[in-house]
Tab-separated table of C-alpha atoms in Angstrom:
chain	number	residue	atom	x	y	z
M	1	MET	CA	-0.039	0.088	-0.167
M	2	LYS	CA	1.262	3.545	-0.735
M	3	ALA	CA	1.631	6.137	2.019
M	4	LEU	CA	-0.846	8.290	0.733
M	5	GLU	CA	-3.259	5.758	-1.072
M	6	GLY	CA	-7.027	7.006	-0.464
M	7	VAL	CA	-6.137	10.479	-0.707
M	8	ARG	CA	-7.617	12.408	-3.389
M	9	ILE	CA	-6.160	15.651	-4.444
M	10	LEU	CA	-7.731	18.337	-6.830
M	11	ASP	CA	-4.723	20.282	-8.467
M	12	PHE	CA	-5.194	23.463	-9.862
M	13	THR	CA	-1.857	24.177	-10.182
M	14	HIS	CA	0.602	25.064	-12.989
M	15	VAL	CA	4.133	25.760	-14.346
M	16	GLN	CA	6.663	24.816	-11.092
M	17	SER	CA	5.592	25.367	-7.656
M	18	GLY	CA	2.347	23.856	-7.506
M	19	PRO	CA	3.057	21.097	-9.573
M	20	THR	CA	6.257	20.369	-7.633
M	21	CYS	CA	3.938	19.589	-4.509
M	22	THR	CA	1.264	17.492	-6.242
M	23	GLN	CA	3.913	15.450	-8.109
M	24	LEU	CA	5.303	14.709	-4.801
M	25	LEU	CA	1.880	13.614	-3.039
M	26	ALA	CA	1.120	11.417	-6.471
M	27	TRP	CA	4.689	9.694	-5.883
M	28	PHE	CA	3.418	8.745	-2.421
M	29	GLY	CA	0.158	7.440	-3.612
M	30	ALA	CA	-2.194	10.237	-3.644
M	31	ASP	CA	-4.590	10.449	-6.517
M	32	VAL	CA	-3.626	13.666	-8.210
M	33	ILE	CA	-6.639	15.202	-10.512
M	34	LYS	CA	-5.034	18.013	-12.901
M	35	VAL	CA	-7.640	20.463	-14.027
M	36	GLU	CA	-6.559	22.073	-17.207
M	37	ARG	CA	-8.073	24.561	-19.650
M	38	PRO	CA	-9.873	22.687	-22.481
M	39	GLY	CA	-7.011	23.044	-25.714
M	40	VAL	CA	-4.436	24.708	-23.676
M	41	GLY	CA	-3.569	23.110	-20.337
M	42	ASP	CA	-1.010	23.881	-18.224
M	43	ALA	CA	1.164	26.756	-19.952
M	44	THR	CA	4.360	24.517	-19.600
M	45	ARG	CA	3.034	21.814	-21.954
M	46	GLY	CA	4.138	24.074	-24.757
M	47	GLN	CA	7.404	25.900	-22.964
M	48	LEU	CA	10.685	25.128	-24.138
M	49	ARG	CA	9.761	22.376	-26.492
M	50	ASP	CA	12.508	20.458	-27.882
M	51	ILE	CA	10.112	18.351	-30.191
M	52	PRO	CA	7.430	19.983	-32.278
M	53	ASP	CA	3.941	19.236	-30.866
M	54	VAL	CA	4.833	17.321	-27.855
M	55	ASP	CA	4.492	18.061	-24.483
M	56	SER	CA	7.714	19.809	-23.066
M	57	LEU	CA	10.169	18.207	-20.684
M	58	TYR	CA	9.064	21.190	-18.477
M	59	PHE	CA	5.768	19.564	-18.204
M	60	THR	CA	6.368	15.961	-18.464
M	61	MET	CA	9.063	16.220	-15.267
M	62	LEU	CA	6.740	18.003	-13.243
M	63	ASN	CA	3.584	15.896	-13.613
M	64	SER	CA	4.232	12.404	-13.265
M	65	ASN	CA	1.723	10.103	-11.865
M	66	LYS	CA	-1.187	12.487	-12.359
M	67	ARG	CA	-4.639	12.177	-14.085
M	68	SER	CA	-5.650	15.162	-16.391
M	69	ILE	CA	-9.350	16.238	-16.725
M	70	THR	CA	-10.203	19.506	-19.055
M	71	LEU	CA	-12.657	21.673	-17.598
M	72	ASN	CA	-14.170	25.006	-18.482
M	73	THR	CA	-14.760	26.765	-15.267
M	74	LYS	CA	-16.547	29.416	-16.726
M	75	SER	CA	-19.384	27.672	-18.220
M	76	GLU	CA	-22.027	26.699	-15.781
M	77	LYS	CA	-21.761	22.957	-16.295
M	78	GLY	CA	-18.087	23.385	-15.837
M	79	LYS	CA	-18.800	24.791	-12.285
M	80	GLU	CA	-21.239	22.095	-11.509
M	81	ILE	CA	-18.754	19.262	-12.467
M	82	LEU	CA	-15.905	21.513	-10.304
M	83	GLU	CA	-18.420	21.695	-7.264
M	84	LYS	CA	-18.829	17.667	-7.546
M	85	LEU	CA	-15.069	17.575	-7.623
M	86	VAL	CA	-14.476	19.590	-4.449
M	87	LYS	CA	-17.077	17.387	-2.698
M	88	SER	CA	-15.178	14.189	-3.804
M	89	CYS	CA	-11.570	15.538	-3.002
M	90	ASP	CA	-9.506	15.600	0.327
M	91	VAL	CA	-7.243	18.661	-1.006
M	92	LEU	CA	-7.258	21.380	-3.337
M	93	VAL	CA	-4.138	22.752	-4.458
M	94	GLU	CA	-3.678	25.968	-6.256
M	95	ASN	CA	-1.130	28.520	-7.008
M	96	PHE	CA	-2.974	31.243	-9.221
M	97	ALA	CA	-2.514	34.739	-8.886
M	98	PRO	CA	-4.081	36.103	-5.783
M	99	GLY	CA	-7.956	36.267	-5.833
M	100	ALA	CA	-8.368	34.109	-9.095
M	101	LEU	CA	-10.101	31.271	-7.391
M	102	ASP	CA	-12.322	33.678	-5.635
M	103	ARG	CA	-13.537	35.153	-8.727
M	104	MET	CA	-14.490	32.006	-10.102
M	105	GLY	CA	-16.451	31.111	-6.806
M	106	PHE	CA	-14.174	28.702	-5.501
M	107	GLY	CA	-12.138	30.660	-3.045
M	108	TRP	CA	-11.358	29.468	0.607
M	109	ASP	CA	-14.947	30.520	1.994
M	110	GLN	CA	-16.821	29.187	-0.752
M	111	VAL	CA	-15.007	25.698	-0.605
M	112	GLN	CA	-15.160	25.313	3.173
M	113	GLN	CA	-18.971	25.588	2.829
M	114	ILE	CA	-19.204	22.838	0.052
M	115	ASN	CA	-16.713	20.626	1.836
M	116	PRO	CA	-15.725	21.484	5.300
M	117	LEU	CA	-13.112	18.413	5.441
M	118	MET	CA	-11.328	20.306	2.474
M	119	ILE	CA	-7.453	20.898	2.825
M	120	TYR	CA	-7.304	24.179	0.674
M	121	ALA	CA	-3.260	24.532	-0.035
M	122	SER	CA	-1.971	27.897	-1.883
M	123	VAL	CA	1.295	28.655	-2.911
M	124	LYS	CA	1.681	32.639	-3.104
M	125	GLY	CA	4.740	34.829	-3.731
M	126	PHE	CA	4.297	36.581	-0.261
M	127	GLY	CA	2.681	36.055	2.979
M	128	PRO	CA	0.282	38.697	4.451
M	129	GLY	CA	1.496	42.303	3.981
M	130	PRO	CA	2.552	45.101	1.645
M	131	TYR	CA	3.383	42.798	-1.123
M	132	GLU	CA	0.965	40.081	-0.884
M	133	ASP	CA	-0.877	40.761	-4.071
M	134	CYS	CA	2.550	40.741	-6.161
M	135	LYS	CA	3.094	38.116	-8.849
M	136	VAL	CA	6.555	36.238	-7.893
M	137	TYR	CA	8.536	33.907	-9.975
M	138	GLU	CA	11.756	31.924	-9.292
M	139	ASN	CA	14.324	34.347	-9.486
M	140	VAL	CA	12.352	37.206	-7.661
M	141	ALA	CA	11.695	34.822	-4.892
M	142	GLN	CA	15.544	33.893	-4.524
M	143	CYS	CA	16.056	37.811	-4.679
M	144	THR	CA	13.305	38.709	-1.909
M	145	GLY	CA	13.974	35.793	0.262
M	146	GLY	CA	17.558	36.647	0.988
M	147	ALA	CA	19.052	34.134	-1.204
M	148	ALA	CA	20.751	36.480	-4.167
M	149	SER	CA	22.144	38.892	-1.699
M	150	THR	CA	24.086	36.344	0.086
M	151	THR	CA	25.340	34.276	-3.206
M	152	GLY	CA	28.273	35.151	-5.742
M	153	PHE	CA	31.647	36.648	-4.914
M	154	LEU	CA	32.121	39.621	-2.925
M	155	ASP	CA	33.337	41.660	-5.646
M	156	GLY	CA	30.529	40.693	-7.900
M	157	PRO	CA	26.877	41.410	-8.396
M	158	PRO	CA	24.216	39.437	-6.615
M	159	THR	CA	23.594	35.800	-8.131
M	160	VAL	CA	20.694	33.442	-8.229
M	161	THR	CA	21.356	29.655	-8.097
M	162	GLY	CA	20.644	27.163	-10.406
M	163	ALA	CA	18.593	25.170	-7.882
M	164	GLN	CA	15.089	25.906	-8.147
M	165	ILE	CA	14.656	26.813	-4.207
M	166	GLY	CA	11.854	29.572	-4.977
M	167	ASP	CA	9.620	27.041	-6.993
M	168	SER	CA	10.345	23.429	-5.985
M	169	GLY	CA	11.592	24.598	-2.856
M	170	THR	CA	8.042	25.980	-1.964
M	171	GLY	CA	6.183	23.168	-3.563
M	172	LEU	CA	8.101	20.853	-1.087
M	173	HIS	CA	7.122	23.085	1.896
M	174	LEU	CA	3.650	23.269	0.904
M	175	ALA	CA	3.560	19.220	0.615
M	176	LEU	CA	4.624	18.947	4.251
M	177	GLY	CA	1.929	21.536	5.210
M	178	ILE	CA	-0.785	19.357	3.434
M	179	VAL	CA	0.461	16.295	4.779
M	180	THR	CA	0.301	17.667	8.360
M	181	ALA	CA	-3.154	19.306	7.752
M	182	LEU	CA	-4.475	15.630	6.651
M	183	PHE	CA	-2.801	14.386	10.055
M	184	GLN	CA	-4.598	16.964	12.013
M	185	ARG	CA	-7.952	16.578	10.303
M	186	GLU	CA	-7.807	12.856	11.711
M	187	THR	CA	-8.139	14.448	15.133
M	188	THR	CA	-10.366	17.618	14.660
M	189	GLY	CA	-12.599	16.342	11.868
M	190	LYS	CA	-11.770	19.659	9.951
M	191	GLY	CA	-10.403	20.997	6.957
M	192	GLN	CA	-8.086	24.108	7.016
M	193	ARG	CA	-6.251	26.462	5.133
M	194	VAL	CA	-2.200	26.295	4.193
M	195	LEU	CA	-0.327	28.602	2.764
M	196	ALA	CA	3.397	28.322	1.665
M	197	ALA	CA	4.842	31.877	0.282
M	198	MET	CA	7.736	31.692	-1.857
M	199	GLN	CA	9.599	34.532	-0.111
M	200	ASP	CA	9.134	32.569	3.371
M	201	GLY	CA	10.247	29.188	1.792
M	202	VAL	CA	13.494	30.874	0.427
M	203	LEU	CA	14.093	32.515	3.632
M	204	ASN	CA	13.885	29.236	5.408
M	205	LEU	CA	16.445	27.737	3.476
M	206	CYS	CA	18.711	30.893	3.938
M	207	ARG	CA	18.518	30.628	7.814
M	208	VAL	CA	22.266	30.184	8.139
M	209	LYS	CA	22.526	33.503	6.623
M	210	LEU	CA	19.992	35.085	8.987
M	211	ARG	CA	22.290	33.484	11.485
M	212	ASP	CA	25.231	35.307	10.531
M	213	GLN	CA	23.483	38.586	9.996
M	214	GLN	CA	22.889	38.515	13.955
M	215	ARG	CA	26.208	37.075	14.711
M	216	LEU	CA	27.859	40.299	12.624
M	217	GLN	CA	26.438	42.408	15.498
M	218	HIS	CA	29.203	40.916	17.707
M	219	GLY	CA	32.093	41.219	15.373
M	220	PRO	CA	33.631	39.960	11.971
M	221	LEU	CA	32.538	36.466	10.590
M	222	LYS	CA	36.046	34.793	10.908
M	223	GLU	CA	35.288	31.856	9.170
M	224	TYR	CA	34.562	34.024	5.876
M	225	SER	CA	37.624	33.953	3.684
M	226	GLN	CA	37.317	37.901	3.395
M	227	PHE	CA	38.644	37.964	7.068
M	228	GLY	CA	41.619	36.333	6.030
M	229	GLN	CA	42.100	38.735	3.280
M	230	GLY	CA	41.806	41.918	5.571
M	231	ILE	CA	38.554	42.832	3.981
M	232	PRO	CA	36.038	44.576	6.382
M	233	PHE	CA	32.616	43.612	6.758
M	234	GLY	CA	29.424	45.966	6.323
M	235	GLU	CA	26.127	45.872	7.621
M	236	ALA	CA	24.780	42.933	5.916
M	237	THR	CA	25.538	39.145	5.762
M	238	PRO	CA	27.839	39.426	2.644
M	239	ARG	CA	28.220	37.159	-0.337
M	240	ALA	CA	30.729	34.554	0.448
M	241	GLY	CA	31.951	32.908	-2.687
M	242	ASN	CA	32.332	29.123	-2.113
M	243	ASP	CA	32.856	29.419	1.536
M	244	SER	CA	31.230	26.654	3.992
M	245	GLY	CA	28.231	27.477	5.554
M	246	GLY	CA	29.221	26.080	8.603
M	247	GLY	CA	32.129	26.295	11.223
M	248	GLN	CA	34.407	24.232	9.158
M	249	PRO	CA	36.056	26.190	6.164
M	250	GLY	CA	35.388	25.001	2.828
M	251	TRP	CA	36.591	26.048	-0.698
M	252	ILE	CA	35.887	24.690	-4.383
M	253	VAL	CA	39.367	23.991	-5.737
M	254	LYS	CA	40.612	23.132	-9.079
M	255	CYS	CA	41.480	19.562	-10.140
M	256	LYS	CA	43.523	17.789	-12.900
M	257	GLY	CA	41.922	18.677	-16.490
M	258	TRP	CA	40.306	22.063	-15.218
M	259	GLU	CA	42.051	24.222	-18.126
M	260	THR	CA	39.436	22.381	-20.578
M	261	ASP	CA	36.983	20.770	-18.500
M	262	PRO	CA	34.334	23.176	-16.715
M	263	ASP	CA	33.593	20.912	-13.845
M	264	ALA	CA	36.849	19.529	-13.060
M	265	TYR	CA	36.670	20.770	-9.530
M	266	VAL	CA	36.076	19.421	-5.990
M	267	TYR	CA	34.698	20.891	-2.646
M	268	PHE	CA	36.953	20.671	-0.098
M	269	ILE	CA	36.557	21.131	3.794
M	270	THR	CA	39.360	21.696	6.088
M	271	GLN	CA	37.524	19.931	9.192
M	272	ALA	CA	39.467	20.613	12.293
M	273	ALA	CA	39.204	16.740	13.355
M	274	VAL	CA	41.239	15.597	10.295
M	275	TRP	CA	43.689	18.552	9.918
M	276	GLY	CA	46.623	16.351	10.537
M	277	SER	CA	45.681	14.161	7.838
M	278	ILE	CA	45.042	17.115	5.480
M	279	CYS	CA	48.598	18.232	6.163
M	280	ASP	CA	50.098	14.884	5.637
M	281	LEU	CA	48.079	14.343	2.332
M	282	ILE	CA	48.966	17.901	0.780
M	283	GLY	CA	52.757	17.501	1.726
M	284	LYS	CA	52.670	19.956	4.536
M	285	PRO	CA	53.398	17.895	7.768
M	286	GLU	CA	55.034	20.863	9.560
M	287	TRP	CA	51.639	22.717	9.731
M	288	LYS	CA	50.537	19.951	12.352
M	289	ASP	CA	52.911	21.669	15.076
M	290	ASP	CA	53.201	25.212	13.949
M	291	PRO	CA	51.446	27.564	16.007
M	292	GLY	CA	50.206	29.619	13.092
M	293	TYR	CA	48.408	26.542	11.859
M	294	ALA	CA	47.853	24.104	14.284
M	295	LYS	CA	44.610	25.409	15.919
M	296	PRO	CA	41.652	26.155	13.911
M	297	GLU	CA	41.517	29.979	15.471
M	298	ALA	CA	45.183	30.391	14.274
M	299	ARG	CA	44.034	29.183	10.756
M	300	LEU	CA	41.105	31.848	10.282
M	301	ASP	CA	43.376	34.576	8.776
M	302	LYS	CA	45.111	32.084	6.660
M	303	ILE	CA	42.184	30.467	4.808
M	304	PRO	CA	42.772	31.827	1.323
M	305	GLN	CA	46.553	30.848	1.548
M	306	ILE	CA	45.641	27.375	2.922
M	307	PHE	CA	43.233	26.699	0.070
M	308	ASP	CA	45.769	27.728	-2.320
M	309	THR	CA	48.048	25.278	-1.025
M	310	ILE	CA	45.595	22.615	-1.183
M	311	GLU	CA	44.626	23.252	-4.781
M	312	GLN	CA	48.447	22.685	-6.015
M	313	TRP	CA	47.866	19.267	-4.612
M	314	THR	CA	44.455	18.726	-6.083
M	315	LYS	CA	45.385	20.043	-9.437
M	316	THR	CA	47.695	17.081	-9.784
M	317	LYS	CA	44.844	14.482	-9.382
M	318	THR	CA	41.185	14.345	-10.970
M	319	LYS	CA	38.080	15.163	-8.965
M	320	LEU	CA	37.458	11.716	-8.302
M	321	GLU	CA	41.125	10.741	-7.514
M	322	VAL	CA	40.934	13.582	-4.977
M	323	MET	CA	37.828	11.902	-3.381
M	324	GLU	CA	39.421	8.368	-3.349
M	325	ALA	CA	42.212	9.715	-1.483
M	326	CYS	CA	40.100	11.768	1.093
M	327	ASN	CA	37.410	9.335	1.770
M	328	PRO	CA	39.560	6.810	3.683
M	329	LEU	CA	40.892	9.670	5.851
M	330	ASN	CA	37.540	10.911	6.532
M	331	ILE	CA	38.493	14.286	4.695
M	332	PRO	CA	35.169	15.817	3.648
M	333	CYS	CA	35.153	16.604	-0.084
M	334	GLY	CA	32.762	16.205	-2.895
M	335	PRO	CA	33.401	16.465	-6.828
M	336	ILE	CA	31.632	18.993	-8.747
M	337	LEU	CA	29.232	16.605	-10.886
M	338	SER	CA	27.762	17.932	-14.061
M	339	MET	CA	24.065	17.333	-15.180
M	340	LYS	CA	25.411	14.973	-17.840
M	341	GLU	CA	27.461	12.992	-15.083
M	342	LEU	CA	24.419	12.759	-12.857
M	343	SER	CA	22.122	11.655	-15.726
M	344	GLU	CA	24.377	8.683	-16.465
M	345	GLU	CA	25.243	7.681	-12.915
M	346	PRO	CA	24.302	3.994	-12.257
M	347	SER	CA	23.414	4.196	-8.517
M	348	LEU	CA	20.960	7.284	-8.876
M	349	ARG	CA	19.154	5.083	-11.686
M	350	ALA	CA	19.396	2.027	-9.144
M	351	THR	CA	17.923	3.995	-6.244
M	352	GLY	CA	15.125	5.517	-8.537
M	353	THR	CA	16.359	9.094	-8.034
M	354	VAL	CA	16.833	9.343	-11.808
M	355	VAL	CA	14.450	7.274	-14.022
M	356	GLU	CA	13.512	6.644	-17.588
M	357	VAL	CA	9.876	6.901	-18.520
M	358	ASP	CA	8.531	5.994	-21.915
M	359	HIS	CA	5.781	8.595	-23.235
M	360	PRO	CA	3.466	8.034	-26.251
M	361	THR	CA	4.252	11.090	-28.266
M	362	ARG	CA	7.886	11.911	-26.939
M	363	GLY	CA	9.010	8.502	-26.539
M	364	LYS	CA	11.845	7.744	-23.784
M	365	TYR	CA	13.100	10.587	-21.387
M	366	LEU	CA	14.829	10.716	-18.161
M	367	THR	CA	13.302	12.542	-15.116
M	368	VAL	CA	13.608	12.910	-11.361
M	369	GLY	CA	12.200	10.464	-9.001
M	370	ASN	CA	11.202	10.658	-5.587
M	371	PRO	CA	14.030	12.058	-3.539
M	372	ILE	CA	12.378	10.591	-0.430
M	373	LYS	CA	12.578	7.128	0.174
M	374	LEU	CA	10.136	5.213	2.598
M	375	SER	CA	10.948	1.643	3.406
M	376	ASP	CA	7.436	0.400	3.343
M	377	SER	CA	6.118	2.660	0.366
M	378	PRO	CA	7.779	2.448	-2.856
M	379	SER	CA	7.403	5.194	-5.448
M	380	GLU	CA	7.226	4.156	-9.043
M	381	VAL	CA	7.143	6.815	-11.635
M	382	SER	CA	4.487	6.820	-14.227
M	383	ARG	CA	4.505	9.179	-17.241
M	384	SER	CA	2.673	12.676	-17.055
M	385	PRO	CA	-0.640	12.734	-18.649
M	386	LEU	CA	-1.801	13.775	-22.183
M	387	LEU	CA	-3.888	16.944	-21.975
M	388	GLY	CA	-7.700	15.776	-20.961
M	389	GLU	CA	-6.585	12.146	-21.016
M	390	HIS	CA	-8.624	10.810	-17.959
M	391	THR	CA	-11.395	13.091	-18.253
M	392	SER	CA	-14.148	10.631	-18.928
M	393	GLU	CA	-12.569	8.365	-16.598
M	394	ILE	CA	-12.658	10.753	-13.815
M	395	LEU	CA	-16.330	11.672	-14.539
M	396	THR	CA	-17.174	7.908	-14.184
M	397	GLN	CA	-15.130	6.776	-11.509
M	398	VAL	CA	-14.697	9.695	-9.261
M	399	LEU	CA	-18.164	11.427	-9.803
M	400	GLY	CA	-20.049	8.364	-10.777
M	401	LEU	CA	-21.763	9.581	-14.005
M	402	SER	CA	-23.251	7.278	-16.369
M	403	GLU	CA	-21.892	7.123	-20.085
M	404	ASP	CA	-25.014	8.960	-21.019
M	405	GLU	CA	-24.110	11.775	-18.636
M	406	VAL	CA	-20.522	11.637	-19.677
M	407	GLN	CA	-21.625	12.157	-23.514
M	408	GLU	CA	-23.999	14.826	-22.566
M	409	THR	CA	-21.239	16.801	-20.708
M	410	TRP	CA	-19.044	16.289	-23.570
M	411	ALA	CA	-21.888	17.761	-25.838
M	412	SER	CA	-22.379	20.962	-23.548
M	413	GLY	CA	-18.661	21.995	-24.399
M	414	ALA	CA	-17.917	22.104	-20.527
M	415	LEU	CA	-14.985	19.820	-21.005
M	416	GLY	CA	-13.770	21.184	-24.344
M	417	GLU	CA	-13.234	19.198	-27.634
M	418	MET	CA	-13.388	15.517	-26.856
M	419	PRO	CA	-10.031	13.790	-27.719
M	420	GLU	CA	-9.800	11.349	-30.641
M	421	GLN	CA	-9.210	8.437	-28.365
M	422	ALA	CA	-12.110	9.302	-26.222
M	423	ALA	CA	-14.581	9.538	-29.128
M	424	ALA	CA	-13.456	6.360	-30.778
M	425	GLU	CA	-14.131	4.443	-27.361
């Protein structure tokens, strides 16, 4: 049995933040019904296409394990169908612009009256406050949540990260909120509203930088490499390049082949507990007893020079050879792995973290699998749905409509144009 088997999700999400949330719930076994506009569907179906007239990878990689129903929610029949779906589902998830569902007649207050057990979950750009009506996208969230101001090098502009911490990060937060609300419903017997604001989610992921903001009031951040370079600190947490976010200094250093390979680098951490092993490894055994290097506090003003010396050693080895030399000595390090390397890594295929899926129009493609593993609830990844593929199936299986009623609903135009396959059936 899947962990969320028996839970039904009404998925009113699009693009990335909401679909990330509902896909995660679907991986755990929830029945996710994706509601899409007839003839159009989720905007990402057509965005960044690499094959003409085929659902894009943007869409397919965010909508695994779901069913799709097309519904014109502006028509009376469409609203009638939607109201029945609200009554039949446990959770409604949406990431529309502020007020959109209220204008449709399906805001929190209306939904609560239709189904008091409903968990009503939303992704918004900002929480309550002066900016709550503003639209937010991935990079805007990274900037307003504190990530960009603390990312990049000290002498350069703020930088966003390739990790989608604004969209996908907030979707993960929302999924936790939904599961928590479902658990509480078992005790209270009531639904509730769940809100995940993108600014809040990014700030949560940047908590160590908020930590450092408060530490600045009591003096310079000595583990930051700028301290060793004699560069004064300002009033706000600075950009720190590749400095470690913890108390153990770390940096990205070049490896053999760096001149031609943009990913021939390794992240190396000078953990205090293995300092002696590091000194022996890089050919500096004298540092173990030198008063200027022996203790962590003594090394703080020499961090850049120490990593320059480490880099002279790492440049004689490939990034994997560095890892092979460091791991037996418990020296923390990690190679910079490209997307190509990750997509070809056998261990990630074996654990289902990267999976190959067959699609009826696209063919085989790679996608991510569930990053969270449960021992008693395996997560298989099935392909994303075609637009409206499960419309008739949902009407009969979920809402209990007869075949005649389904045909009548198609004829009303509330579902858009009937797909060829459904018409043939």
